[in-house]
Amino acid sequence: IKNDKSLFFAKPQTLKAVKDVSFKLYAGETLGVVGESGCGKSTLARAIIGLVEASEGEILWLGKHLRKQSAKQWKETRKDIQMIFQDPLASLNPRMNIGEIIAEPLKIYQPHLSAAEVKEKVQAMMLKVGLLPNLINRYPHELCQLKQKHRKHFLKP
């Protein structure tokens, strides 16, 4: 990222949500953006993944100018770039179970996979992040309830 400026307009002045942010990430590195509430963390992330338009600067990913990409090119790029929203539960579809939520990007970006292959990959991903495969048919709010139940048992064994 070089000199990203994501601007929002309000009357009577322009709000500079992000000003002169520059950084480089190398293969294998992970970046966490930390700051006070309202300092522009989410705006920066949204500009990087193309959810808001940066008014100036360059956003490059593997040598590609992201601000100049077509919708088709963005679809390819989004396979590699992700954003974790501040309230992940609010960003999950409450009508979809955990298995369906995890399977959705596989079905979009790897449509050639059979149903059995998708299920196998979903279960592998669940194990990778510490979710037991028997939770595959649970809904997001049920995971929160399970977590609260386990916390209660931990505090009062």
Backbone as CSV, one residue per row, in Angstrom:
resi,resn,N_x,N_y,N_z,CA_x,CA_y,CA_z,C_x,C_y,C_z
1,ILE,0.869,-1.165,0.000,0.000,0.000,0.000,0.905,1.213,0.000
2,LYS,0.582,2.171,-0.833,1.394,3.373,-0.900,0.486,4.592,-0.942
3,ASN,0.555,5.416,0.085,-0.189,6.675,0.167,-1.685,6.508,-0.036
4,ASP,-2.275,5.477,0.570,-3.719,5.274,0.471,-4.437,6.419,1.156
5,LYS,-5.420,6.974,0.486,-6.266,8.016,1.068,-7.703,7.649,0.748
6,SER,-8.430,7.167,1.737,-9.833,6.819,1.560,-10.649,7.951,2.145
7,LEU,-11.347,8.673,1.297,-12.069,9.864,1.744,-13.567,9.628,1.744
8,PHE,-14.247,10.239,2.729,-15.698,10.243,2.767,-16.140,11.692,2.805
9,PHE,-17.197,11.993,2.101,-17.643,13.372,2.004,-18.847,13.613,2.898
10,ALA,-18.812,14.714,3.605,-19.912,15.132,4.470,-19.978,16.645,4.395
11,LYS,-21.099,17.200,4.680,-21.232,18.659,4.672,-20.762,19.201,6.002
12,PRO,-20.041,20.272,6.035,-19.530,21.071,4.927,-18.097,20.730,4.564
13,GLN,-17.482,19.707,5.160,-16.064,19.458,4.908,-15.832,18.002,4.508
14,THR,-14.649,17.726,3.996,-14.269,16.371,3.644,-13.652,15.698,4.859
15,LEU,-14.099,14.477,5.140,-13.552,13.704,6.248,-12.435,12.819,5.702
16,LYS,-11.234,12.988,6.233,-10.107,12.158,5.814,-10.016,10.980,6.775
17,ALA,-10.649,9.876,6.389,-10.688,8.697,7.246,-9.328,8.008,7.309
18,VAL,-8.583,8.033,6.216,-7.246,7.428,6.156,-6.353,8.408,5.413
19,LYS,-5.196,8.725,5.991,-4.303,9.702,5.366,-2.867,9.180,5.375
20,ASP,-2.282,9.091,4.199,-0.865,8.747,4.029,-0.443,7.468,4.749
21,VAL,-1.133,6.379,4.492,-0.760,5.081,5.048,0.046,4.335,3.995
22,SER,1.212,3.846,4.387,2.049,3.066,3.478,2.638,1.888,4.241
23,PHE,2.634,0.712,3.622,3.292,-0.454,4.206,3.507,-1.491,3.116
24,LYS,4.399,-2.444,3.392,4.658,-3.564,2.494,4.525,-4.842,3.307
25,LEU,3.949,-5.841,2.698,3.856,-7.166,3.300,4.577,-8.143,2.387
26,TYR,5.339,-9.042,2.974,6.075,-10.026,2.197,5.461,-11.408,2.408
27,ALA,5.766,-12.332,1.532,5.213,-13.686,1.590,5.347,-14.263,2.996
28,GLY,4.261,-14.815,3.489,4.252,-15.436,4.808,3.970,-14.491,5.955
29,GLU,3.928,-13.202,5.701,3.663,-12.226,6.760,2.163,-11.990,6.912
30,THR,1.776,-11.642,8.133,0.401,-11.282,8.454,0.427,-9.906,9.079
31,LEU,-0.554,-9.089,8.740,-0.615,-7.740,9.285,-1.863,-7.588,10.129
32,GLY,-1.698,-7.059,11.317,-2.823,-6.680,12.162,-2.799,-5.173,12.312
33,VAL,-3.937,-4.527,12.101,-4.026,-3.072,12.215,-4.719,-2.754,13.532
34,VAL,-4.038,-1.991,14.382,-4.543,-1.674,15.715,-4.611,-0.165,15.863
35,GLY,-5.642,0.319,16.529,-5.761,1.755,16.768,-7.039,2.083,17.496
36,GLU,-7.168,3.345,17.858,-8.348,3.803,18.577,-9.592,3.674,17.710
37,SER,-10.733,3.630,18.353,-12.003,3.592,17.652,-12.132,4.825,16.761
38,GLY,-12.506,4.599,15.514,-12.710,5.710,14.589,-11.467,6.225,13.899
39,CYS,-10.327,5.543,14.069,-9.085,6.059,13.473,-8.895,5.649,12.013
40,GLY,-9.770,4.784,11.480,-9.684,4.430,10.066,-9.249,3.006,9.765
41,LYS,-9.170,2.148,10.783,-8.739,0.758,10.557,-9.653,0.040,9.561
42,SER,-10.946,0.091,9.827,-11.905,-0.596,8.951,-11.946,0.041,7.573
43,THR,-11.830,1.352,7.502,-11.827,2.040,6.209,-10.619,1.605,5.389
44,LEU,-9.462,1.512,6.020,-8.256,1.048,5.336,-8.470,-0.363,4.788
45,ALA,-8.981,-1.257,5.631,-9.208,-2.639,5.199,-10.226,-2.699,4.065
46,ARG,-11.285,-1.920,4.175,-12.308,-1.904,3.121,-11.740,-1.364,1.802
47,ALA,-10.841,-0.396,1.879,-10.201,0.130,0.662,-9.309,-0.940,0.033
48,ILE,-8.601,-1.684,0.859,-7.706,-2.722,0.345,-8.491,-3.789,-0.405
49,ILE,-9.638,-4.201,0.147,-10.407,-5.272,-0.499,-11.453,-4.746,-1.482
50,GLY,-11.449,-3.436,-1.721,-12.298,-2.867,-2.757,-13.732,-2.589,-2.366
51,LEU,-14.043,-2.574,-1.074,-15.411,-2.269,-0.647,-15.686,-0.775,-0.629
52,VAL,-14.628,0.037,-0.504,-14.746,1.491,-0.652,-13.652,1.933,-1.617
53,GLU,-13.891,3.027,-2.272,-12.939,3.553,-3.253,-11.948,4.488,-2.572
54,ALA,-10.667,4.195,-2.699,-9.628,5.104,-2.215,-9.511,6.239,-3.226
55,SER,-9.463,7.468,-2.740,-9.445,8.607,-3.660,-8.061,8.888,-4.233
56,GLU,-7.014,8.431,-3.570,-5.643,8.637,-4.052,-4.792,7.431,-3.674
57,GLY,-3.580,7.414,-4.183,-2.609,6.397,-3.801,-2.722,5.124,-4.618
58,GLU,-1.884,4.169,-4.281,-1.833,2.892,-4.983,-2.081,1.768,-4.001
59,ILE,-2.832,0.783,-4.430,-3.009,-0.439,-3.652,-2.601,-1.569,-4.584
60,LEU,-1.472,-2.197,-4.267,-0.932,-3.254,-5.119,-0.970,-4.589,-4.390
61,TRP,-1.283,-5.637,-5.126,-1.265,-6.999,-4.596,-0.579,-7.862,-5.640
62,LEU,0.578,-8.426,-5.283,1.362,-9.250,-6.200,1.604,-8.530,-7.530
63,GLY,1.884,-7.232,-7.427,2.191,-6.430,-8.599,0.990,-5.903,-9.364
64,LYS,-0.226,-6.273,-8.954,-1.439,-5.815,-9.645,-1.996,-4.578,-8.949
65,HIS,-2.376,-3.587,-9.730,-3.013,-2.385,-9.192,-4.475,-2.712,-8.908
66,LEU,-4.820,-2.882,-7.633,-6.168,-3.307,-7.279,-7.233,-2.283,-7.651
67,ARG,-6.898,-1.003,-7.569,-7.884,0.036,-7.883,-8.271,0.034,-9.357
68,LYS,-7.460,-0.599,-10.202,-7.717,-0.601,-11.645,-8.317,-1.921,-12.138
69,GLN,-8.634,-2.841,-11.230,-9.121,-4.160,-11.631,-10.590,-4.147,-12.048
70,SER,-10.914,-5.035,-12.956,-12.306,-5.244,-13.357,-12.982,-6.130,-12.309
71,ALA,-14.295,-6.255,-12.396,-15.043,-7.110,-11.464,-14.556,-8.555,-11.555
72,LYS,-14.264,-9.015,-12.759,-13.775,-10.385,-12.957,-12.411,-10.574,-12.283
73,GLN,-11.533,-9.586,-12.432,-10.211,-9.664,-11.802,-10.338,-9.645,-10.278
74,TRP,-11.272,-8.830,-9.762,-11.483,-8.777,-8.312,-11.908,-10.137,-7.778
75,LYS,-12.741,-10.843,-8.526,-13.204,-12.159,-8.087,-12.011,-13.088,-7.873
76,GLU,-11.050,-13.042,-8.776,-9.835,-13.853,-8.634,-9.007,-13.394,-7.435
77,THR,-8.838,-12.088,-7.290,-8.016,-11.531,-6.215,-8.597,-11.856,-4.846
78,ARG,-9.914,-11.801,-4.730,-10.558,-12.021,-3.427,-10.378,-13.442,-2.908
79,LYS,-9.904,-14.341,-3.740,-9.580,-15.687,-3.266,-8.428,-15.627,-2.265
80,ASP,-7.565,-14.616,-2.407,-6.346,-14.527,-1.607,-6.382,-13.470,-0.508
81,ILE,-7.338,-12.554,-0.564,-7.395,-11.457,0.405,-8.690,-11.567,1.194
82,GLN,-8.578,-11.508,2.516,-9.770,-11.600,3.350,-9.734,-10.556,4.441
83,MET,-10.908,-10.231,4.928,-11.042,-9.283,6.035,-11.864,-9.952,7.122
84,ILE,-11.394,-9.854,8.352,-12.162,-10.343,9.491,-12.830,-9.129,10.110
85,PHE,-14.155,-9.094,10.046,-14.883,-7.939,10.550,-14.859,-7.908,12.069
86,GLN,-15.068,-6.722,12.640,-14.976,-6.535,14.084,-15.966,-7.407,14.839
87,ASP,-17.162,-7.611,14.302,-18.161,-8.467,14.931,-18.460,-9.610,13.969
88,PRO,-17.653,-10.679,14.013,-17.809,-11.755,13.038,-19.198,-12.379,13.051
89,LEU,-19.830,-12.472,14.231,-21.145,-13.090,14.310,-22.165,-12.307,13.489
90,ALA,-22.048,-10.978,13.498,-22.984,-10.140,12.748,-22.795,-10.297,11.243
91,SER,-21.629,-10.754,10.805,-21.383,-10.896,9.372,-21.726,-12.292,8.856
92,LEU,-22.159,-13.194,9.743,-22.531,-14.545,9.327,-24.034,-14.622,9.103
93,ASN,-24.444,-15.323,8.066,-25.862,-15.490,7.766,-26.478,-16.416,8.814
94,PRO,-27.419,-15.914,9.625,-27.998,-16.742,10.686,-28.853,-17.889,10.159
95,ARG,-29.200,-17.859,8.871,-30.015,-18.928,8.280,-29.170,-20.071,7.726
96,MET,-27.859,-19.875,7.736,-26.954,-20.915,7.232,-26.230,-21.562,8.401
97,ASN,-26.062,-22.897,8.323,-25.296,-23.559,9.376,-23.803,-23.410,9.092
98,ILE,-22.991,-23.819,10.052,-21.539,-23.636,9.957,-20.977,-24.293,8.693
99,GLY,-21.431,-25.498,8.394,-20.960,-26.188,7.201,-21.269,-25.423,5.926
100,GLU,-22.487,-24.882,5.840,-22.880,-24.118,4.654,-22.068,-22.831,4.525
101,ILE,-21.811,-22.173,5.655,-21.040,-20.926,5.645,-19.616,-21.178,5.151
102,ILE,-19.005,-22.247,5.659,-17.630,-22.562,5.260,-17.585,-23.049,3.811
103,ALA,-18.631,-23.765,3.383,-18.667,-24.319,2.024,-18.925,-23.260,0.958
104,GLU,-19.573,-22.155,1.328,-19.980,-21.160,0.330,-18.831,-20.675,-0.561
105,PRO,-17.687,-20.230,-0.008,-16.600,-19.795,-0.906,-16.022,-20.935,-1.740
106,LEU,-16.037,-22.152,-1.208,-15.553,-23.289,-1.999,-16.434,-23.486,-3.227
107,LYS,-17.741,-23.370,-3.035,-18.672,-23.549,-4.156,-18.535,-22.427,-5.182
108,ILE,-18.200,-21.231,-4.718,-18.041,-20.093,-5.628,-16.722,-20.176,-6.388
109,TYR,-15.624,-20.425,-5.661,-14.297,-20.359,-6.270,-13.771,-21.699,-6.781
110,GLN,-14.409,-22.803,-6.369,-14.002,-24.124,-6.851,-15.244,-24.925,-7.243
111,PRO,-16.006,-24.440,-8.221,-17.277,-25.085,-8.572,-17.138,-26.509,-9.111
112,HIS,-15.941,-26.903,-9.466,-15.707,-28.248,-9.988,-15.721,-29.319,-8.892
113,LEU,-15.661,-28.918,-7.616,-15.625,-29.885,-6.521,-16.970,-30.592,-6.370
114,SER,-16.919,-31.887,-6.093,-18.147,-32.641,-5.827,-18.629,-32.315,-4.418
115,ALA,-19.865,-32.680,-4.108,-20.423,-32.436,-2.773,-19.579,-33.137,-1.707
116,ALA,-19.108,-34.336,-2.011,-18.281,-35.081,-1.056,-16.944,-34.373,-0.820
117,GLU,-16.348,-33.838,-1.888,-15.078,-33.117,-1.752,-15.259,-31.836,-0.944
118,VAL,-16.367,-31.134,-1.184,-16.649,-29.912,-0.421,-16.785,-30.255,1.056
119,LYS,-17.553,-31.295,1.367,-17.755,-31.686,2.769,-16.426,-32.063,3.423
120,GLU,-15.591,-32.781,2.698,-14.277,-33.181,3.218,-13.414,-31.952,3.527
121,LYS,-13.407,-30.985,2.609,-12.626,-29.756,2.813,-13.191,-28.933,3.970
122,VAL,-14.516,-28.872,4.076,-15.155,-28.131,5.170,-14.745,-28.734,6.507
123,GLN,-14.809,-30.053,6.621,-14.426,-30.714,7.873,-12.953,-30.488,8.193
124,ALA,-12.099,-30.509,7.185,-10.670,-30.260,7.402,-10.443,-28.835,7.894
125,MET,-11.168,-27.868,7.298,-11.035,-26.472,7.736,-11.534,-26.305,9.164
126,MET,-12.622,-26.983,9.491,-13.161,-26.889,10.851,-12.128,-27.382,11.864
127,LEU,-11.515,-28.516,11.581,-10.483,-29.046,12.481,-9.303,-28.091,12.594
128,LYS,-8.944,-27.479,11.481,-7.800,-26.559,11.460,-8.007,-25.366,12.391
129,VAL,-9.266,-24.903,12.522,-9.544,-23.750,13.383,-10.098,-24.154,14.748
130,GLY,-10.078,-25.454,15.046,-10.487,-25.904,16.374,-11.970,-26.182,16.545
131,LEU,-12.696,-26.371,15.451,-14.115,-26.740,15.532,-14.251,-28.228,15.234
132,LEU,-14.936,-28.938,16.091,-15.142,-30.361,15.865,-16.127,-30.564,14.715
133,PRO,-15.887,-31.566,13.870,-16.767,-31.805,12.721,-18.232,-32.049,13.094
134,ASN,-18.500,-32.488,14.333,-19.900,-32.716,14.719,-20.682,-31.406,14.863
135,LEU,-20.004,-30.273,14.755,-20.673,-28.969,14.820,-21.078,-28.466,13.433
136,ILE,-20.868,-29.270,12.406,-21.077,-28.844,11.023,-22.506,-28.376,10.746
137,ASN,-23.489,-28.939,11.439,-24.886,-28.563,11.208,-25.411,-27.554,12.219
138,ARG,-24.542,-27.031,13.064,-24.941,-26.013,14.043,-24.961,-24.646,13.377
139,TYR,-25.683,-23.729,14.003,-25.794,-22.357,13.504,-24.889,-21.445,14.323
140,PRO,-24.472,-20.302,13.760,-23.530,-19.422,14.464,-23.941,-19.083,15.894
141,HIS,-25.212,-18.757,16.108,-25.646,-18.398,17.463,-25.534,-19.578,18.422
142,GLU,-25.636,-20.799,17.907,-25.502,-21.975,18.765,-24.062,-22.141,19.242
143,LEU,-23.101,-21.757,18.421,-21.703,-21.839,18.849,-21.448,-20.888,20.003
144,CYS,-22.051,-19.699,19.946,-21.900,-18.737,21.041,-22.502,-19.299,22.317
145,GLN,-23.658,-19.963,22.197,-24.295,-20.561,23.366,-23.428,-21.671,23.945
146,LEU,-22.838,-22.490,23.071,-21.947,-23.557,23.538,-20.735,-22.980,24.257
147,LYS,-20.177,-21.907,23.697,-19.016,-21.261,24.307,-19.380,-20.737,25.692
148,GLN,-20.554,-20.116,25.817,-20.998,-19.594,27.109,-21.202,-20.734,28.102
149,LYS,-21.774,-21.839,27.622,-22.005,-23.000,28.486,-20.678,-23.555,28.998
150,HIS,-19.698,-23.686,28.102,-18.381,-24.196,28.505,-17.702,-23.238,29.479
151,ARG,-17.834,-21.944,29.257,-17.248,-20.950,30.150,-17.875,-21.072,31.539
152,LYS,-19.183,-21.271,31.589,-19.897,-21.413,32.860,-19.375,-22.634,33.614
153,HIS,-19.190,-23.749,32.912,-18.674,-24.963,33.548,-17.230,-24.786,33.998
154,PHE,-16.471,-23.998,33.262,-15.082,-23.749,33.627,-15.010,-22.903,34.895
155,LEU,-15.866,-21.885,34.984,-15.847,-20.995,36.142,-16.425,-21.653,37.385
156,LYS,-17.412,-22.556,37.190,-18.045,-23.263,38.314,-18.054,-24.756,38.005
157,PRO,-16.919,-25.419,38.181,-16.830,-26.845,37.810,-17.697,-27.737,38.691
